[in-house]
PDB file of C-alpha atoms in Angstrom:
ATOM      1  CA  UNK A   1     -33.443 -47.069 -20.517  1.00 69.00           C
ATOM      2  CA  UNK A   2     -33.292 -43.342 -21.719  1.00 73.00           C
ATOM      3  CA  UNK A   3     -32.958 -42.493 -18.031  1.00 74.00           C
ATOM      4  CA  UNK A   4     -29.945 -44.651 -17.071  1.00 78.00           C
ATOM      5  CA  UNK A   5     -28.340 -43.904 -20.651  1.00 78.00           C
ATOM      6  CA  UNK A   6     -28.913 -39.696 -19.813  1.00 72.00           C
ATOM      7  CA  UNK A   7     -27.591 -40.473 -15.941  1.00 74.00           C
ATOM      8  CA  UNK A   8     -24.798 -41.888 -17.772  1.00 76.00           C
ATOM      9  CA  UNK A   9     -24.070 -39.047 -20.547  1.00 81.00           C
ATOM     10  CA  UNK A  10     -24.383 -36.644 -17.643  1.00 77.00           C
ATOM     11  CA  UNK A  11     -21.937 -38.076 -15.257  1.00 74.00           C
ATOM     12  CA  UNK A  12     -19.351 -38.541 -18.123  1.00 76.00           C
ATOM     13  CA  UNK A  13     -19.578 -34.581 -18.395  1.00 74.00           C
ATOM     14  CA  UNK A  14     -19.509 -34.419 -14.761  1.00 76.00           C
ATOM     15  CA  UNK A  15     -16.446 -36.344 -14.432  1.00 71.00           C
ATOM     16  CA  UNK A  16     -14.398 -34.011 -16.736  1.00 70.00           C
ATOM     17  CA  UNK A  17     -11.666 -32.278 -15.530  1.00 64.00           C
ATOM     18  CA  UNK A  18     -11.042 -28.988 -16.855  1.00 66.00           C
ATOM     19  CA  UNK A  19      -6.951 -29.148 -15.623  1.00 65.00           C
ATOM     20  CA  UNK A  20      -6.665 -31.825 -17.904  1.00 63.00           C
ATOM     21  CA  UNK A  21      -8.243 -30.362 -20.907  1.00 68.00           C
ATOM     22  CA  UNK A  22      -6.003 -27.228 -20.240  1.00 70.00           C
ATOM     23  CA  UNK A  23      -3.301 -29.328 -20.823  1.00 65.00           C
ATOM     24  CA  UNK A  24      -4.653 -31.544 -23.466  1.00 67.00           C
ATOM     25  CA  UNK A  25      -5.307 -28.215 -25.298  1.00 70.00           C
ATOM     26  CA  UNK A  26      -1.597 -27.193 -24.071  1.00 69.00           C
ATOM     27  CA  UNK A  27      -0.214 -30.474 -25.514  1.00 67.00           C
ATOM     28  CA  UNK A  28      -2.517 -29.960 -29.075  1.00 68.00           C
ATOM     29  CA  UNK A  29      -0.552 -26.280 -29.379  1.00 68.00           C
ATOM     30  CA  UNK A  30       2.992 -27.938 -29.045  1.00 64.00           C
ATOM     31  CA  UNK A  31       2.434 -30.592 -31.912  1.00 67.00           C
ATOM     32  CA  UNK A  32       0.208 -28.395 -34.268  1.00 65.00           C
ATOM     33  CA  UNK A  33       3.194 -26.231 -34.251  1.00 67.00           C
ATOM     34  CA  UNK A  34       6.145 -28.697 -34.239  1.00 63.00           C
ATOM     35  CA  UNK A  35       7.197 -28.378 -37.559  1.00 56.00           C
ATOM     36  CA  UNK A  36       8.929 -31.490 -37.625  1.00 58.00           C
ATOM     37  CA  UNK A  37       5.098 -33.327 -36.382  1.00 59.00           C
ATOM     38  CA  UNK A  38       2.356 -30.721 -37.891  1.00 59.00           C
ATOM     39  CA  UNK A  39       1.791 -32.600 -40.980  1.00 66.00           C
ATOM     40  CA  UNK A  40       0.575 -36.053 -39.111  1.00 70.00           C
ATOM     41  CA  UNK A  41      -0.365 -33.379 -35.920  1.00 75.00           C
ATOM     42  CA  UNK A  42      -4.492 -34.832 -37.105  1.00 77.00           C
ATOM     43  CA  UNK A  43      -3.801 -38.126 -36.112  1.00 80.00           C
ATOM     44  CA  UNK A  44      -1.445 -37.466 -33.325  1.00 79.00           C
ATOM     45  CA  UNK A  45      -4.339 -35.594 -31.933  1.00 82.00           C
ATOM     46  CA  UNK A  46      -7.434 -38.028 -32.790  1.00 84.00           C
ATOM     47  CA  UNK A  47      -5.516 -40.258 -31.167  1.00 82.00           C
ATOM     48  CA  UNK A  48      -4.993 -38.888 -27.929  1.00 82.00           C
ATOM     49  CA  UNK A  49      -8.330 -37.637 -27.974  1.00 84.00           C
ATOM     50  CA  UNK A  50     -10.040 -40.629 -28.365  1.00 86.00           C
ATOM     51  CA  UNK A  51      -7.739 -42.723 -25.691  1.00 83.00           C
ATOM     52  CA  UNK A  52      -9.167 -39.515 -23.663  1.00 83.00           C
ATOM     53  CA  UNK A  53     -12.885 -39.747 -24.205  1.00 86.00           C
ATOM     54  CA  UNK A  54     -12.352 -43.616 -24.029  1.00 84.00           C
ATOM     55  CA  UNK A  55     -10.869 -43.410 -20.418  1.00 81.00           C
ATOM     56  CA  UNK A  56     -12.880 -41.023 -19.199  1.00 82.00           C
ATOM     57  CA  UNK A  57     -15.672 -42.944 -20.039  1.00 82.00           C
ATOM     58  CA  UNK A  58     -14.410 -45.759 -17.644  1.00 79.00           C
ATOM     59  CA  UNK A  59     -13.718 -43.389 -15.073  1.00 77.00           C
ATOM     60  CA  UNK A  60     -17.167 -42.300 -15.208  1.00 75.00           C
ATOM     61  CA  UNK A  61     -18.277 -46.065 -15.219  1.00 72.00           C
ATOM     62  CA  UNK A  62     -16.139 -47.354 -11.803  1.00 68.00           C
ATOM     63  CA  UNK A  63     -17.843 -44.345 -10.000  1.00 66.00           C
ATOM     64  CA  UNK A  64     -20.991 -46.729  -9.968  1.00 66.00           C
ATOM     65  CA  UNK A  65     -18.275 -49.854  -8.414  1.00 65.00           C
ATOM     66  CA  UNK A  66     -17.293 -47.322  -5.680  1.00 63.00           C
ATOM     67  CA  UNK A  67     -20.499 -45.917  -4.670  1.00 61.00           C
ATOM     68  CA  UNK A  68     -22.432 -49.359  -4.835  1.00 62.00           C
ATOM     69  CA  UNK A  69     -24.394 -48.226  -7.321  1.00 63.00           C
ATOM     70  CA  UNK A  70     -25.952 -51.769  -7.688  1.00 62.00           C
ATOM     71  CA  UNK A  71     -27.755 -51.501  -4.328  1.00 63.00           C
ATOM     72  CA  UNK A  72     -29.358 -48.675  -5.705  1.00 61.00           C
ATOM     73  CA  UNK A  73     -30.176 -50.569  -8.703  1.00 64.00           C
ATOM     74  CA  UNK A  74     -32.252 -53.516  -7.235  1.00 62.00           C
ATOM     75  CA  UNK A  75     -35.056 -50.807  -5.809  1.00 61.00           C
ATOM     76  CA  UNK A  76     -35.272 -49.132  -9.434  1.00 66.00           C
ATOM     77  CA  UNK A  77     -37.534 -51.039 -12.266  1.00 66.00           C
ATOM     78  CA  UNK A  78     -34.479 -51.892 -14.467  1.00 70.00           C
ATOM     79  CA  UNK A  79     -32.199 -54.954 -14.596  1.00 77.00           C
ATOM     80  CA  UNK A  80     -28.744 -55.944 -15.292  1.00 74.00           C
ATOM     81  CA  UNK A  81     -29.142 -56.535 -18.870  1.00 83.00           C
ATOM     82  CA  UNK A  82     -30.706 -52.631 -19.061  1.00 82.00           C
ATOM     83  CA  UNK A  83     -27.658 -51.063 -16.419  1.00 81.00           C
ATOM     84  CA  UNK A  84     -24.875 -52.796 -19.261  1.00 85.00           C
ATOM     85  CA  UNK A  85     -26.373 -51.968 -22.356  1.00 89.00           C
ATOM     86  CA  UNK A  86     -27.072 -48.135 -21.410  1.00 87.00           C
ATOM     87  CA  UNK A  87     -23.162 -47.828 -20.611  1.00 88.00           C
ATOM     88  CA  UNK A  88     -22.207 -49.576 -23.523  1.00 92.00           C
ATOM     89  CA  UNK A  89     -24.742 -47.499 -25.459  1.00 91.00           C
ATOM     90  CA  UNK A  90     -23.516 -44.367 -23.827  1.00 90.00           C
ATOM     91  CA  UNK A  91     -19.927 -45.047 -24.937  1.00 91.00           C
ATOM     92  CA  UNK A  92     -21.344 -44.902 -28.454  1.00 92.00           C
ATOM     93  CA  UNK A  93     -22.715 -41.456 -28.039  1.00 93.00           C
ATOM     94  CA  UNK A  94     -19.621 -40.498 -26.969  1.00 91.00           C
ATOM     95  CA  UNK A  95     -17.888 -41.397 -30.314  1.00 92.00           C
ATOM     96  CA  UNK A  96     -19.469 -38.341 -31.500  1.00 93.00           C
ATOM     97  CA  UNK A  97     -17.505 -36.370 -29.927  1.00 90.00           C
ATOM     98  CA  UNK A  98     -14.224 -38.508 -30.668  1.00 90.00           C
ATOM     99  CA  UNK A  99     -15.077 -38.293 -34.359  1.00 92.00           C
ATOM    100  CA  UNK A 100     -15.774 -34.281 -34.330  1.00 92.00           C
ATOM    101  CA  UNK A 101     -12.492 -33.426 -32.084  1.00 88.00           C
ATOM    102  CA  UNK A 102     -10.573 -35.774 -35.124  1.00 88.00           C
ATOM    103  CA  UNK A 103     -12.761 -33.718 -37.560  1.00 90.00           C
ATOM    104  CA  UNK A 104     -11.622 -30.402 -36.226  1.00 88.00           C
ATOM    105  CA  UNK A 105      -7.914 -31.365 -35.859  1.00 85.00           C
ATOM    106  CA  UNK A 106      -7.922 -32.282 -39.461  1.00 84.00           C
ATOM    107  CA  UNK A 107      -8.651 -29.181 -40.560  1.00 86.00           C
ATOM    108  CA  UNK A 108      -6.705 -27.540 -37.895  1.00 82.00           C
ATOM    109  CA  UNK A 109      -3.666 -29.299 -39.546  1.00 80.00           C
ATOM    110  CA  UNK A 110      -4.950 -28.394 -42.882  1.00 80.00           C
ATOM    111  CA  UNK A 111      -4.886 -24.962 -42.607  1.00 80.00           C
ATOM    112  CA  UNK A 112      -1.313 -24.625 -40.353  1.00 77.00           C
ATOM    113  CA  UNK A 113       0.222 -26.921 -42.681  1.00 72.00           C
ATOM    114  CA  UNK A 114      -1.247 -25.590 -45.825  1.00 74.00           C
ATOM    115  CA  UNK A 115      -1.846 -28.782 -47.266  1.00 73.00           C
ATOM    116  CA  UNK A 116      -4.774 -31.188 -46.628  1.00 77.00           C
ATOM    117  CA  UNK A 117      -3.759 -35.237 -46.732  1.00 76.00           C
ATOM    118  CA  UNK A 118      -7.113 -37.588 -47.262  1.00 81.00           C
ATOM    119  CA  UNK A 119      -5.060 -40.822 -45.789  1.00 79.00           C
ATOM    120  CA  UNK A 120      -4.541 -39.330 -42.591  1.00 80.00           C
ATOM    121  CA  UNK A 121      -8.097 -37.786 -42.612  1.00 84.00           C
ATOM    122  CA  UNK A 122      -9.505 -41.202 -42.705  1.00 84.00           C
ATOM    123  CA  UNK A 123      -7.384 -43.126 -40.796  1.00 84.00           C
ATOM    124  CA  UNK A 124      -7.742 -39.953 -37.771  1.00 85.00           C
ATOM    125  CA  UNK A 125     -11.842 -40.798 -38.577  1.00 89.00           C
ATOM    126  CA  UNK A 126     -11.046 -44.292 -38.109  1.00 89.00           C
ATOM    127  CA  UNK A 127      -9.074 -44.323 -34.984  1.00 87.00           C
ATOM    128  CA  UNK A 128     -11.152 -41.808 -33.191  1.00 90.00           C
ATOM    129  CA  UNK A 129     -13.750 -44.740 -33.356  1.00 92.00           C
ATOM    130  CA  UNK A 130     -11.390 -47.620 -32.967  1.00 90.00           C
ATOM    131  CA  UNK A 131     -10.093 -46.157 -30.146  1.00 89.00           C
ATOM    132  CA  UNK A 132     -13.248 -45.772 -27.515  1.00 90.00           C
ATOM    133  CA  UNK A 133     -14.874 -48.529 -28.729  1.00 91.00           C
ATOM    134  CA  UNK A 134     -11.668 -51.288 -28.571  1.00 89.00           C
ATOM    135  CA  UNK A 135     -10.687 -49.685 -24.629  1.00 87.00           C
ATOM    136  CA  UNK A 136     -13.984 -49.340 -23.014  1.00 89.00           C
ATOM    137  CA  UNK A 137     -14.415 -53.503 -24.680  1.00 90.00           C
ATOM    138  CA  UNK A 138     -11.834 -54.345 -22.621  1.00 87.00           C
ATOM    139  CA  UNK A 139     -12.097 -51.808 -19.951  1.00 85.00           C
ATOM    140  CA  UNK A 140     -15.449 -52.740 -19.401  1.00 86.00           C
ATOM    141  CA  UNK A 141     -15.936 -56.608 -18.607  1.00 87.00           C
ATOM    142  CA  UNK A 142     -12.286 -55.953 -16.343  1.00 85.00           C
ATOM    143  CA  UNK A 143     -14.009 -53.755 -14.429  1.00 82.00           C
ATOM    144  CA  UNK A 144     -17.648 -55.854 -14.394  1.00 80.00           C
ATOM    145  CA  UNK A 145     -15.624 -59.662 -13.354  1.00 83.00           C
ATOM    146  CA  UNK A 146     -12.973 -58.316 -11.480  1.00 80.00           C
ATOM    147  CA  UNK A 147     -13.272 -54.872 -10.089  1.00 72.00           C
ATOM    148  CA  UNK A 148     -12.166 -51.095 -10.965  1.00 70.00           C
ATOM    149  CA  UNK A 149      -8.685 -52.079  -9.209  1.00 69.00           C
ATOM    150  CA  UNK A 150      -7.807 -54.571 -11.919  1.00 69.00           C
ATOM    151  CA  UNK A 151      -8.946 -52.222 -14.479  1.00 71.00           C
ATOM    152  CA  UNK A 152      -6.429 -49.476 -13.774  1.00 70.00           C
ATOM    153  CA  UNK A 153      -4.133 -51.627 -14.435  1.00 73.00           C
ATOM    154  CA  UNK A 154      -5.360 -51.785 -17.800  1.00 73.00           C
ATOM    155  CA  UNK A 155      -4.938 -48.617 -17.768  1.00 68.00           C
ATOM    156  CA  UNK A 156      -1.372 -48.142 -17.399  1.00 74.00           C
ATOM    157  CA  UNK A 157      -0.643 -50.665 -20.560  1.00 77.00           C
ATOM    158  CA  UNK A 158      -3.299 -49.020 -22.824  1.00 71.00           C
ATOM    159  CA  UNK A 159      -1.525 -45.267 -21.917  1.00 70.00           C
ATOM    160  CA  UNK A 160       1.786 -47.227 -22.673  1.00 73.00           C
ATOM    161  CA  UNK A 161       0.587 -48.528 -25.567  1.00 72.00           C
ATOM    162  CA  UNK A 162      -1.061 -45.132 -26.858  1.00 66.00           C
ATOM    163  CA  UNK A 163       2.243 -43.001 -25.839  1.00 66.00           C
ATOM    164  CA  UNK A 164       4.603 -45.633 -27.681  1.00 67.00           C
ATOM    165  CA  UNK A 165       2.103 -45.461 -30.801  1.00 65.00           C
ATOM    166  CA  UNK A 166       2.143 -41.618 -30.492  1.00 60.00           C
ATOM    167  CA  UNK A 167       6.444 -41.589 -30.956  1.00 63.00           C
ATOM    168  CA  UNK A 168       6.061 -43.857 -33.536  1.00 62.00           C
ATOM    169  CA  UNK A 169       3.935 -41.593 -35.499  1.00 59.00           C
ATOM    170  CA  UNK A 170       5.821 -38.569 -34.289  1.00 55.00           C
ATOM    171  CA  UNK A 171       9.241 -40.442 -35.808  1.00 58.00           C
ATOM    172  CA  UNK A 172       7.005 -40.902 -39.113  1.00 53.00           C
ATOM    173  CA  UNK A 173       7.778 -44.367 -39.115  1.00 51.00           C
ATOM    174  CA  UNK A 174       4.276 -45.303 -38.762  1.00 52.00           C
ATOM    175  CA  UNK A 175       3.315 -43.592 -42.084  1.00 53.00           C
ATOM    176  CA  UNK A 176       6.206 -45.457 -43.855  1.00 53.00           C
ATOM    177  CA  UNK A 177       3.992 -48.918 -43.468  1.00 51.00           C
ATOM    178  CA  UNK A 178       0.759 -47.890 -44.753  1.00 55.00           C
ATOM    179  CA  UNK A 179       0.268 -48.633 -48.454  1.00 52.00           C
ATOM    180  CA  UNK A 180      -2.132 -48.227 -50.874  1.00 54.00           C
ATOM    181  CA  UNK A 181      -4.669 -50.684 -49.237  1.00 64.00           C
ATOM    182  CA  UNK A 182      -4.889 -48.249 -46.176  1.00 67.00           C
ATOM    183  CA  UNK A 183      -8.916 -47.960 -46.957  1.00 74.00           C
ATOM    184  CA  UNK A 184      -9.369 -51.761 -46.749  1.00 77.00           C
ATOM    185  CA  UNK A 185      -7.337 -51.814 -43.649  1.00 74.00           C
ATOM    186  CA  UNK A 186      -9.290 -48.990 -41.859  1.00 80.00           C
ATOM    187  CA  UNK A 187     -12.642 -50.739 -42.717  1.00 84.00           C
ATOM    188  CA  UNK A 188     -11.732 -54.178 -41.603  1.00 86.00           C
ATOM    189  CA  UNK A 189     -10.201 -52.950 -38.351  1.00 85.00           C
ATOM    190  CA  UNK A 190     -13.912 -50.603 -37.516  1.00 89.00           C
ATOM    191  CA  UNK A 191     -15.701 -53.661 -38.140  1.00 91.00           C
ATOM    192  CA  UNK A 192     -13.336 -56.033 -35.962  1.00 91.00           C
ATOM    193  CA  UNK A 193     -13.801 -53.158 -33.180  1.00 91.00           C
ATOM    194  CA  UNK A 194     -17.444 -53.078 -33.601  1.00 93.00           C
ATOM    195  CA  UNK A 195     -17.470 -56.582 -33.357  1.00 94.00           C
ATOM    196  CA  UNK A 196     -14.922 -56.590 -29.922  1.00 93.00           C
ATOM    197  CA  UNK A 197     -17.657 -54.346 -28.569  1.00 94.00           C
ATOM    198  CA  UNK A 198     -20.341 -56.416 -29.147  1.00 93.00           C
ATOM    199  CA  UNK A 199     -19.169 -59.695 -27.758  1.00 94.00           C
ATOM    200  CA  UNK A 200     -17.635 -57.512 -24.911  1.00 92.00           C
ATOM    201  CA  UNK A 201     -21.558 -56.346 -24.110  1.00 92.00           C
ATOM    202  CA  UNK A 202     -22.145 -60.200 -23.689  1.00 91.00           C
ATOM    203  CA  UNK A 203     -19.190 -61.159 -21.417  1.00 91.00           C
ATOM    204  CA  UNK A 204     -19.882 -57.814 -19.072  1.00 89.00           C
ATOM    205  CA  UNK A 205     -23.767 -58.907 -18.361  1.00 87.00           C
ATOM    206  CA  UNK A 206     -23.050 -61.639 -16.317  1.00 89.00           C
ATOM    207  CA  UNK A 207     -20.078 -60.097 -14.810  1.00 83.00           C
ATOM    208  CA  UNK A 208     -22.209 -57.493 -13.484  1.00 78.00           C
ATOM    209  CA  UNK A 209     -25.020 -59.764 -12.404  1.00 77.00           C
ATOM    210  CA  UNK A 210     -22.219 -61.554 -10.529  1.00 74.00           C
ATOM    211  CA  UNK A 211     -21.441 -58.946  -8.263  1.00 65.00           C
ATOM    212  CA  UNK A 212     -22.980 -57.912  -5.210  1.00 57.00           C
TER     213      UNK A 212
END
């Protein structure tokens, strides 16, 4: 197991490329000093952050559907049930990194903006987990039943998704519906992702043991 979850963290770092963290990081600059966006610039961030980690991961993951990586996999010692759960367990790891980058943009914001907002620290924190985990439990079992070319479809309506949620923050209309029950909200909506990603871990076994 630690071998197939390592093969997996290396091949996610493998996979990056640096033109699109040059303009990720070129992107970050514009909205940290937008002064009409700098004050929610920590969530705007987090967010496209984690949608990055959480597609990269997948990219990483339909490597193994182009390469036949399952042929490979019936002469090793391991089964289906180990090949999932190290991908899915990989995908965790990576939240580390989601949850530092939203970290780091906090107090990015913080200190251009010269003030430092706890609601939008913990809902960043929040989505930088919701995120990765609620896109690679979809992602995932796509890509397992029905191939990687099915899954970039998926694609296209998550980046839709994450772009429109983006202006809406960027408008600060999405601030205007929070209340004072934001905590309660946050917690329920990690849990219901942690949950997604469990059941998803069920439904993308025998998707994968499907497959040839």
């Amino acid at each position: 197991m630690r071998g197939l979850i390592y093969k997996e963290m290396a091949v996610f770092f493998k996979s990056l490329d640096k033109k699109v963290i040059l303009l990720a990081i070129f992107a970050a600059v514009l909205i940290l000093y937008n002064k009409n966006t700098n004050i929610y610039a920590g969530i705007l961030l987090s967010v496209m952050s984690a949608a990055t980690i959480g597609l990269q991961n997948t990219i990483s993951f339909m490597g193994d559907e182009k390469t036949g990586w399952k042929k490979y996999q019936m002469a090793m010692p391991v089964n289906g049930f180990l090949v999932v759960t190290s991908k899915y367990i990989s995908v965790v790891l990576t939240l580390v990194l989601s949850l530092a980058s939203s970290i780091l943009f906090n107090v990015v914001t913080g200190v251009i903006s010269g003030s430092f907002n706890i609601m939008f620290f913990g809902l960043s924190a929040a989505l930088s987990i919701i995120i990765p985990l609620s896109l690679n439990a979809i992602c995932l079992p796509v890509t397992y039943w029905f191939g990687y070319g099915q899954t970039q479809v998926v694609w296209v309506i998550i980046t839709l998704v994450t772009a429109g949620f983006v202006k809406y923050i960027e408008k600060g209309q999405g601030m205007d519906i929070i209340n004072g029950n934001w905590i309660t909200g946050m917690v329920m909506a990690v849990i219901a992702s942690v949950v997604l990603f469990a059941v998803s871990i069920a439904v993308s076994i025998p998707g994968y043991e499907r497959r040839k």
